GROMACS .gro file of C-alpha atoms in nm:
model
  221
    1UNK     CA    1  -6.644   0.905  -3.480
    2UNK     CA    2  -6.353   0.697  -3.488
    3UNK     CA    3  -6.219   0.565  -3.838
    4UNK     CA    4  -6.309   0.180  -3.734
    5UNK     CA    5  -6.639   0.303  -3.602
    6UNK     CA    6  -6.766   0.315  -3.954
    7UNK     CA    7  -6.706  -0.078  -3.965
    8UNK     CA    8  -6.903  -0.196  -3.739
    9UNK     CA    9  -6.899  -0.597  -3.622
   10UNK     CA   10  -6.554  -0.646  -3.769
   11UNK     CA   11  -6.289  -0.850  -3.622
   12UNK     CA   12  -5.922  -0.771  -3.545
   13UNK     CA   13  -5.829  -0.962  -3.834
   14UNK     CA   14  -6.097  -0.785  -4.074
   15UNK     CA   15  -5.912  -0.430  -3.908
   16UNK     CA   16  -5.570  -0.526  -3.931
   17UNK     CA   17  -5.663  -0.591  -4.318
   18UNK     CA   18  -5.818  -0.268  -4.373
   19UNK     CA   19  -5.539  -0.095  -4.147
   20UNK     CA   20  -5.262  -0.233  -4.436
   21UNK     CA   21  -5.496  -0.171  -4.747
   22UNK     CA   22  -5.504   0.177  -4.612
   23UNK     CA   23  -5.141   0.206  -4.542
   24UNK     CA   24  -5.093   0.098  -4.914
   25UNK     CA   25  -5.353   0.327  -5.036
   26UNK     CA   26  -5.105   0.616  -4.779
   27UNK     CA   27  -4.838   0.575  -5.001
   28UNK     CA   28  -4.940   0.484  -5.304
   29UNK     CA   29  -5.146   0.838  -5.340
   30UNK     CA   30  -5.033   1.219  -5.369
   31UNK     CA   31  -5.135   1.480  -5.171
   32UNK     CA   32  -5.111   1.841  -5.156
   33UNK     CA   33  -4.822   2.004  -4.925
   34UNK     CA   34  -5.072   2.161  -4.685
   35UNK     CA   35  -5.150   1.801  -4.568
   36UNK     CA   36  -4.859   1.784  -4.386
   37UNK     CA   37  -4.945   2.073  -4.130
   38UNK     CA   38  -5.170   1.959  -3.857
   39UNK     CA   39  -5.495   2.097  -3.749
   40UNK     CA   40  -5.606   2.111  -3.398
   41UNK     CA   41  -5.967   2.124  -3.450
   42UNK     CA   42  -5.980   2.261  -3.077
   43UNK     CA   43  -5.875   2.601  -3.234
   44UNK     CA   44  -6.129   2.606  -3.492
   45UNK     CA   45  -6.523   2.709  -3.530
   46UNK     CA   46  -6.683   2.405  -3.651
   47UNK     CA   47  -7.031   2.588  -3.674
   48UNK     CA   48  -6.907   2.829  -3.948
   49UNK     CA   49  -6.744   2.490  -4.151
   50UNK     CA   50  -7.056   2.286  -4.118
   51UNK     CA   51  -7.290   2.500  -4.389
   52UNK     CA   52  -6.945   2.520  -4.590
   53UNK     CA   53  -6.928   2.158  -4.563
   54UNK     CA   54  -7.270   2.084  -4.681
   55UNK     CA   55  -7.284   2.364  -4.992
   56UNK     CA   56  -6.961   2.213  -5.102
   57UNK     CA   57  -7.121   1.856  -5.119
   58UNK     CA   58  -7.406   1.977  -5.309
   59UNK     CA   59  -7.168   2.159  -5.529
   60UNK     CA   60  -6.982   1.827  -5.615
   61UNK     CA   61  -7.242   1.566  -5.590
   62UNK     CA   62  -7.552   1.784  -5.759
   63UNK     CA   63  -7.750   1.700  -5.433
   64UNK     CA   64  -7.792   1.754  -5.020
   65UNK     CA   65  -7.666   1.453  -4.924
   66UNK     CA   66  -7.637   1.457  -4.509
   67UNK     CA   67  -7.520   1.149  -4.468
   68UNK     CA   68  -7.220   1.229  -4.598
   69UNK     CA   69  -7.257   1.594  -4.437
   70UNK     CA   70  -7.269   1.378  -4.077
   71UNK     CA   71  -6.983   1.137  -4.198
   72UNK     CA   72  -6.740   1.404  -4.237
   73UNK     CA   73  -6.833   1.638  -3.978
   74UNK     CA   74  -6.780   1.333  -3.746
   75UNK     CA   75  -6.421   1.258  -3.844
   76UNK     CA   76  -6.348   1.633  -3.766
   77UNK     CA   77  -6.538   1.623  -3.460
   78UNK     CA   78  -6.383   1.327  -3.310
   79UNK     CA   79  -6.248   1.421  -2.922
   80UNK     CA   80  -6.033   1.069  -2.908
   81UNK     CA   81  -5.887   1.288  -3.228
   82UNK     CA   82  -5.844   1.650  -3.196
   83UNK     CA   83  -5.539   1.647  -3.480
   84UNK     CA   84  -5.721   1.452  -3.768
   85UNK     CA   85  -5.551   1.338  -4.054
   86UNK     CA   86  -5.650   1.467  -4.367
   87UNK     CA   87  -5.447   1.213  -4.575
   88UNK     CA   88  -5.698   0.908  -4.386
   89UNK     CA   89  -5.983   1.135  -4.398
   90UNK     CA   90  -5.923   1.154  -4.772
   91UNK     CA   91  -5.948   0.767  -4.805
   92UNK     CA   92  -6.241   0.809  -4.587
   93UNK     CA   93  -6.434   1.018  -4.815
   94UNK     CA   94  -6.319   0.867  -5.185
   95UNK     CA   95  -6.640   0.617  -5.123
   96UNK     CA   96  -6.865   0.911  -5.105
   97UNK     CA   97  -6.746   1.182  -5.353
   98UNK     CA   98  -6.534   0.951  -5.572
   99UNK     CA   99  -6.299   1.166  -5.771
  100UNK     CA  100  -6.409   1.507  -5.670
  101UNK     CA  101  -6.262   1.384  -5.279
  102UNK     CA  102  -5.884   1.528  -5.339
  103UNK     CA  103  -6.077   1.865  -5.446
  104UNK     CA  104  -6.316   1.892  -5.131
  105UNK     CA  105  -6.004   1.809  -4.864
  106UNK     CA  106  -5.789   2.055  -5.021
  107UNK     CA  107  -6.015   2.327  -4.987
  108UNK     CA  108  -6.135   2.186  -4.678
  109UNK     CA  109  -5.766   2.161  -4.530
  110UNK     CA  110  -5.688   2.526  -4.586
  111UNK     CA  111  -6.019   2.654  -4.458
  112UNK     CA  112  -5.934   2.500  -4.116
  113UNK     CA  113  -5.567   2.586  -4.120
  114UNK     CA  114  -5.668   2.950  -4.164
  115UNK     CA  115  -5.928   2.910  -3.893
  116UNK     CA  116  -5.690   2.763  -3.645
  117UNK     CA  117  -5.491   3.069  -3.690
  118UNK     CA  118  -5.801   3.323  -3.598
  119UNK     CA  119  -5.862   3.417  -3.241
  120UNK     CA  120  -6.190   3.321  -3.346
  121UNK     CA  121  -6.128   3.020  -3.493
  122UNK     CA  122  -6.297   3.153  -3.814
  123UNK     CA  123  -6.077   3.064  -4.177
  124UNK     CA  124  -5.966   3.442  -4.301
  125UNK     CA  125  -6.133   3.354  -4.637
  126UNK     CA  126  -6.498   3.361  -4.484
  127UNK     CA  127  -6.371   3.719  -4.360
  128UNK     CA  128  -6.246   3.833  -4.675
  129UNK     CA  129  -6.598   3.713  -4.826
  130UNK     CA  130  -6.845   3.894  -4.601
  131UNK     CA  131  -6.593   4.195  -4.580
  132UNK     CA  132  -6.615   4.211  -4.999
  133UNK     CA  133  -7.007   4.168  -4.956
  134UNK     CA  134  -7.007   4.471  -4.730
  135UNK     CA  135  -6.853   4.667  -5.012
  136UNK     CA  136  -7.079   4.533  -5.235
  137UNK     CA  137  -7.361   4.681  -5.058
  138UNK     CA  138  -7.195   5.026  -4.961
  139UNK     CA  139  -7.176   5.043  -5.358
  140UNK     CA  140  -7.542   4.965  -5.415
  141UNK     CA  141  -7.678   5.210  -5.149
  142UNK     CA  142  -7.417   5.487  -5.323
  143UNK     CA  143  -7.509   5.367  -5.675
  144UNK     CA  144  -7.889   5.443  -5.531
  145UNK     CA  145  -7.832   5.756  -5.366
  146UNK     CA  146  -7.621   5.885  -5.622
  147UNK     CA  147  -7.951   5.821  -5.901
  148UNK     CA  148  -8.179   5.967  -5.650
  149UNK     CA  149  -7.955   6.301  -5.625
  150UNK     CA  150  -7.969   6.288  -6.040
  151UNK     CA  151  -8.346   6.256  -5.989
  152UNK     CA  152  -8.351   6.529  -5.830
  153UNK     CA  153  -8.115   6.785  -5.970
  154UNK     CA  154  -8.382   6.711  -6.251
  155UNK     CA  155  -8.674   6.800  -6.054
  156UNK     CA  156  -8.548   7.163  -5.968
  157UNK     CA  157  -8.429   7.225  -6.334
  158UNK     CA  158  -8.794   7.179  -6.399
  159UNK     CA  159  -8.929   7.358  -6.137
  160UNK     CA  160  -8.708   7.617  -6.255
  161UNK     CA  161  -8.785   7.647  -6.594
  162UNK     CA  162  -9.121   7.622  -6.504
  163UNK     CA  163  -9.093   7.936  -6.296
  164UNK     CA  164  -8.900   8.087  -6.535
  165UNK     CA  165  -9.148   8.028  -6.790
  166UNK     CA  166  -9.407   8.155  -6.594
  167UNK     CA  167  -9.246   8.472  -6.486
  168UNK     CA  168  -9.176   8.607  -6.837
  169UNK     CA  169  -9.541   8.448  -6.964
  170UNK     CA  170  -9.684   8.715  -6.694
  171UNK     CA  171  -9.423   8.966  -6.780
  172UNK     CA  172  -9.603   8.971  -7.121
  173UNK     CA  173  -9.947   9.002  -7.007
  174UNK     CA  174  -9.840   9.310  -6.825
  175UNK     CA  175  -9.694   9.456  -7.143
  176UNK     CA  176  -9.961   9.377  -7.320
  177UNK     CA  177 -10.206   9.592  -7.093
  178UNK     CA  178  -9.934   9.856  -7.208
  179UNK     CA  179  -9.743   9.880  -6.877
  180UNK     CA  180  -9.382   9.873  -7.066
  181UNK     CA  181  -9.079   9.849  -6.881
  182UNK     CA  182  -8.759   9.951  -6.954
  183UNK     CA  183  -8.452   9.678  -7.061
  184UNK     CA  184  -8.296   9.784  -6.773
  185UNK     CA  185  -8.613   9.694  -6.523
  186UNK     CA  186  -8.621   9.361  -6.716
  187UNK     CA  187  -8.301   9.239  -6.675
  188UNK     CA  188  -8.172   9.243  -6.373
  189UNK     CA  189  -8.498   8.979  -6.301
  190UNK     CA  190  -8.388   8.791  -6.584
  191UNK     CA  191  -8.018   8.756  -6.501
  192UNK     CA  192  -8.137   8.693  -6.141
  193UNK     CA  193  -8.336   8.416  -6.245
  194UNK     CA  194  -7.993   8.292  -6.456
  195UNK     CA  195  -7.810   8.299  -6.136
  196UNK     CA  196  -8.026   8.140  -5.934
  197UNK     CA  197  -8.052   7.768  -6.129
  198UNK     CA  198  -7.663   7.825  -6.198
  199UNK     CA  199  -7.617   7.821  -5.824
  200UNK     CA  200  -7.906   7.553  -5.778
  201UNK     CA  201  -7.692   7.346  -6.070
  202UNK     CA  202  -7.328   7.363  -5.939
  203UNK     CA  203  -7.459   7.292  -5.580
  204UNK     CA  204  -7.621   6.976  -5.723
  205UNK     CA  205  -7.274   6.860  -5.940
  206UNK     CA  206  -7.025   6.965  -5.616
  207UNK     CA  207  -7.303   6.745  -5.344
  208UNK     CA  208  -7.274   6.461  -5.695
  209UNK     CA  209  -6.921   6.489  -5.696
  210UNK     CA  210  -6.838   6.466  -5.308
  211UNK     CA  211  -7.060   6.096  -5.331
  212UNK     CA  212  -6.793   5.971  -5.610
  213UNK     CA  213  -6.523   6.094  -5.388
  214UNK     CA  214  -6.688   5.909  -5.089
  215UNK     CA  215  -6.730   5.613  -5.313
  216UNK     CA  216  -6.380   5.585  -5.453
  217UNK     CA  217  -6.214   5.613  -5.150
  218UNK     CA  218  -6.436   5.346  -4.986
  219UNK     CA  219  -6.372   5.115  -5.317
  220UNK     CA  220  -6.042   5.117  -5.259
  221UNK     CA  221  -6.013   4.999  -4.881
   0.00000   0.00000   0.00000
C-alpha cells in the first residue's frame, strides 16, 4: 500500500500539498539514529512481526484495533517499496497511535534491522526470548524433579524407621518368651540396620546434589 493510496480521490494538487506538509513535518521532527539505516523488508520474516505488531498496538492503544494492524503491515509490505521509510511511516502512523507512534517505530525499526541480519530473517530479540523461556522451563522441570527426589528420600526414611521399629518391637517379643540374646548377637543387626539408611541417605543427597550441579551449569549457558 502506497503512502497516497491511503488518500483516495485526491488530485495532484491535493498530493503535492500533502507531499510539502509532510516534508515540513520531515524536518521539523527528531528521530532516533537507527532511522537512518535502511531495511530491506525482502530480508525479513514478516509472519513473526505481524503478532508483534498487533500485541504492541493493544499494548499502546488498550484495544485490538486491526485496522491499524492492516495499515501498518501494508506500508511494510509494499513491493513498489521494499526499503520503507520509517521517518514517513512515522507520520503515517501519528493519526492512529498519537503520541505513543515515536515509541512503536523505534522498537519496530530495530526488530526488523535485527531480522534483516538473520539468515532467517527472524529479529535476534525474538531468539533471545524463546531461548530464555526454554531455560525457564528446564528450571521448572528441575525445580519438580528435584521436590519429587526430596519426596522421596522421605519415603524410605520412613520405610526405614518403620522397619527398624518393627525389627526391635519383635526382638522384644522374643525376649520376652525368654529367648535372650547376647549384646553381641544384637548388635551387629542393629549397626547393620544404621548402615543401611546411612547408605540409603548419602545416595539420596549425592543423586540431590548431581541435579543442582546439572542445574547450575545449565543456568548459566
Amino acid at each position: 500500500m502506497a503512502d497516497t493510496g491511503f488518500f483516495k480521490g485526491t488530485s495532484a494538487d491535493q498530493d503535492r500539498r500533502f507531499s510539502d506538509k509532510e516534508l515540513k513535518l520531515l524536518k521539523s521532527m527528531k528521530f532516533p539514529p537507527e532511522f537512518e539505516k535502511k531495511v530491506d523488508m525482502r530480508k525479513v520474516n514478516i509472519a513473526v512481526i505481524r503478532p508483534w505488531i498487533a500485541k504492541k498496538i493493544v499494548e499502546l492503544v488498550g484495544f485490538e484495533d486491526e485496522v491499524v494492524v492492516e495499515y501498518a503491515m501494508g506500508l511494510l509490505e509494499d513491493e513498489s517499496q521494499p526499503t520503507p521509510d520509517p521517518k514517513k511511516m512515522q507520520i503515517n502512523l501519528t493519526g492512529f497511535l498519537t503520541k505513543d507512534t515515536p515509541v512503536f517505530m523505534a522498537a519496530l525499526w530495530k526488530l526488523l534491522l535485527e531480522a534483516q541480519d538473520d539468515v532467517a530473517g527472524v529479529p535476534r530479540t525474538f531468539v533471545e526470548e524463546k531461548k530464555a523461556e526454554m531455560r525457564r522451563n528446564r528450571e521448572s522441570g528441575i525445580r519438580a524433579i528435584d521436590e519429587s527426589d526430596r519426596r522421596h528420600r522421605l519415603d524410605e526414611i520412613r520405610d526405614s524407621e518403620r522397619g527398624g521399629s518393627g525389627f526391635r518391637q519383635g526382638e522384644l517379643k522374643i525376649k520376652g518368651q525368654g529367648e535372650r540374646k547376647g549384646k553381641w548377637e544384637q548388635e551387629p543387626h542393629e549397626d547393620g540396620g544404621r548402615v543401611e539408611l546411612e547408605k540409603r541417605e548419602n545416595e539420596l543427597k549425592e543423586r540431590a546434589l548431581r541435579n543442582k550441579v546439572v542445574k547450575s551449569r545449565k543456568g548459566s549457558n
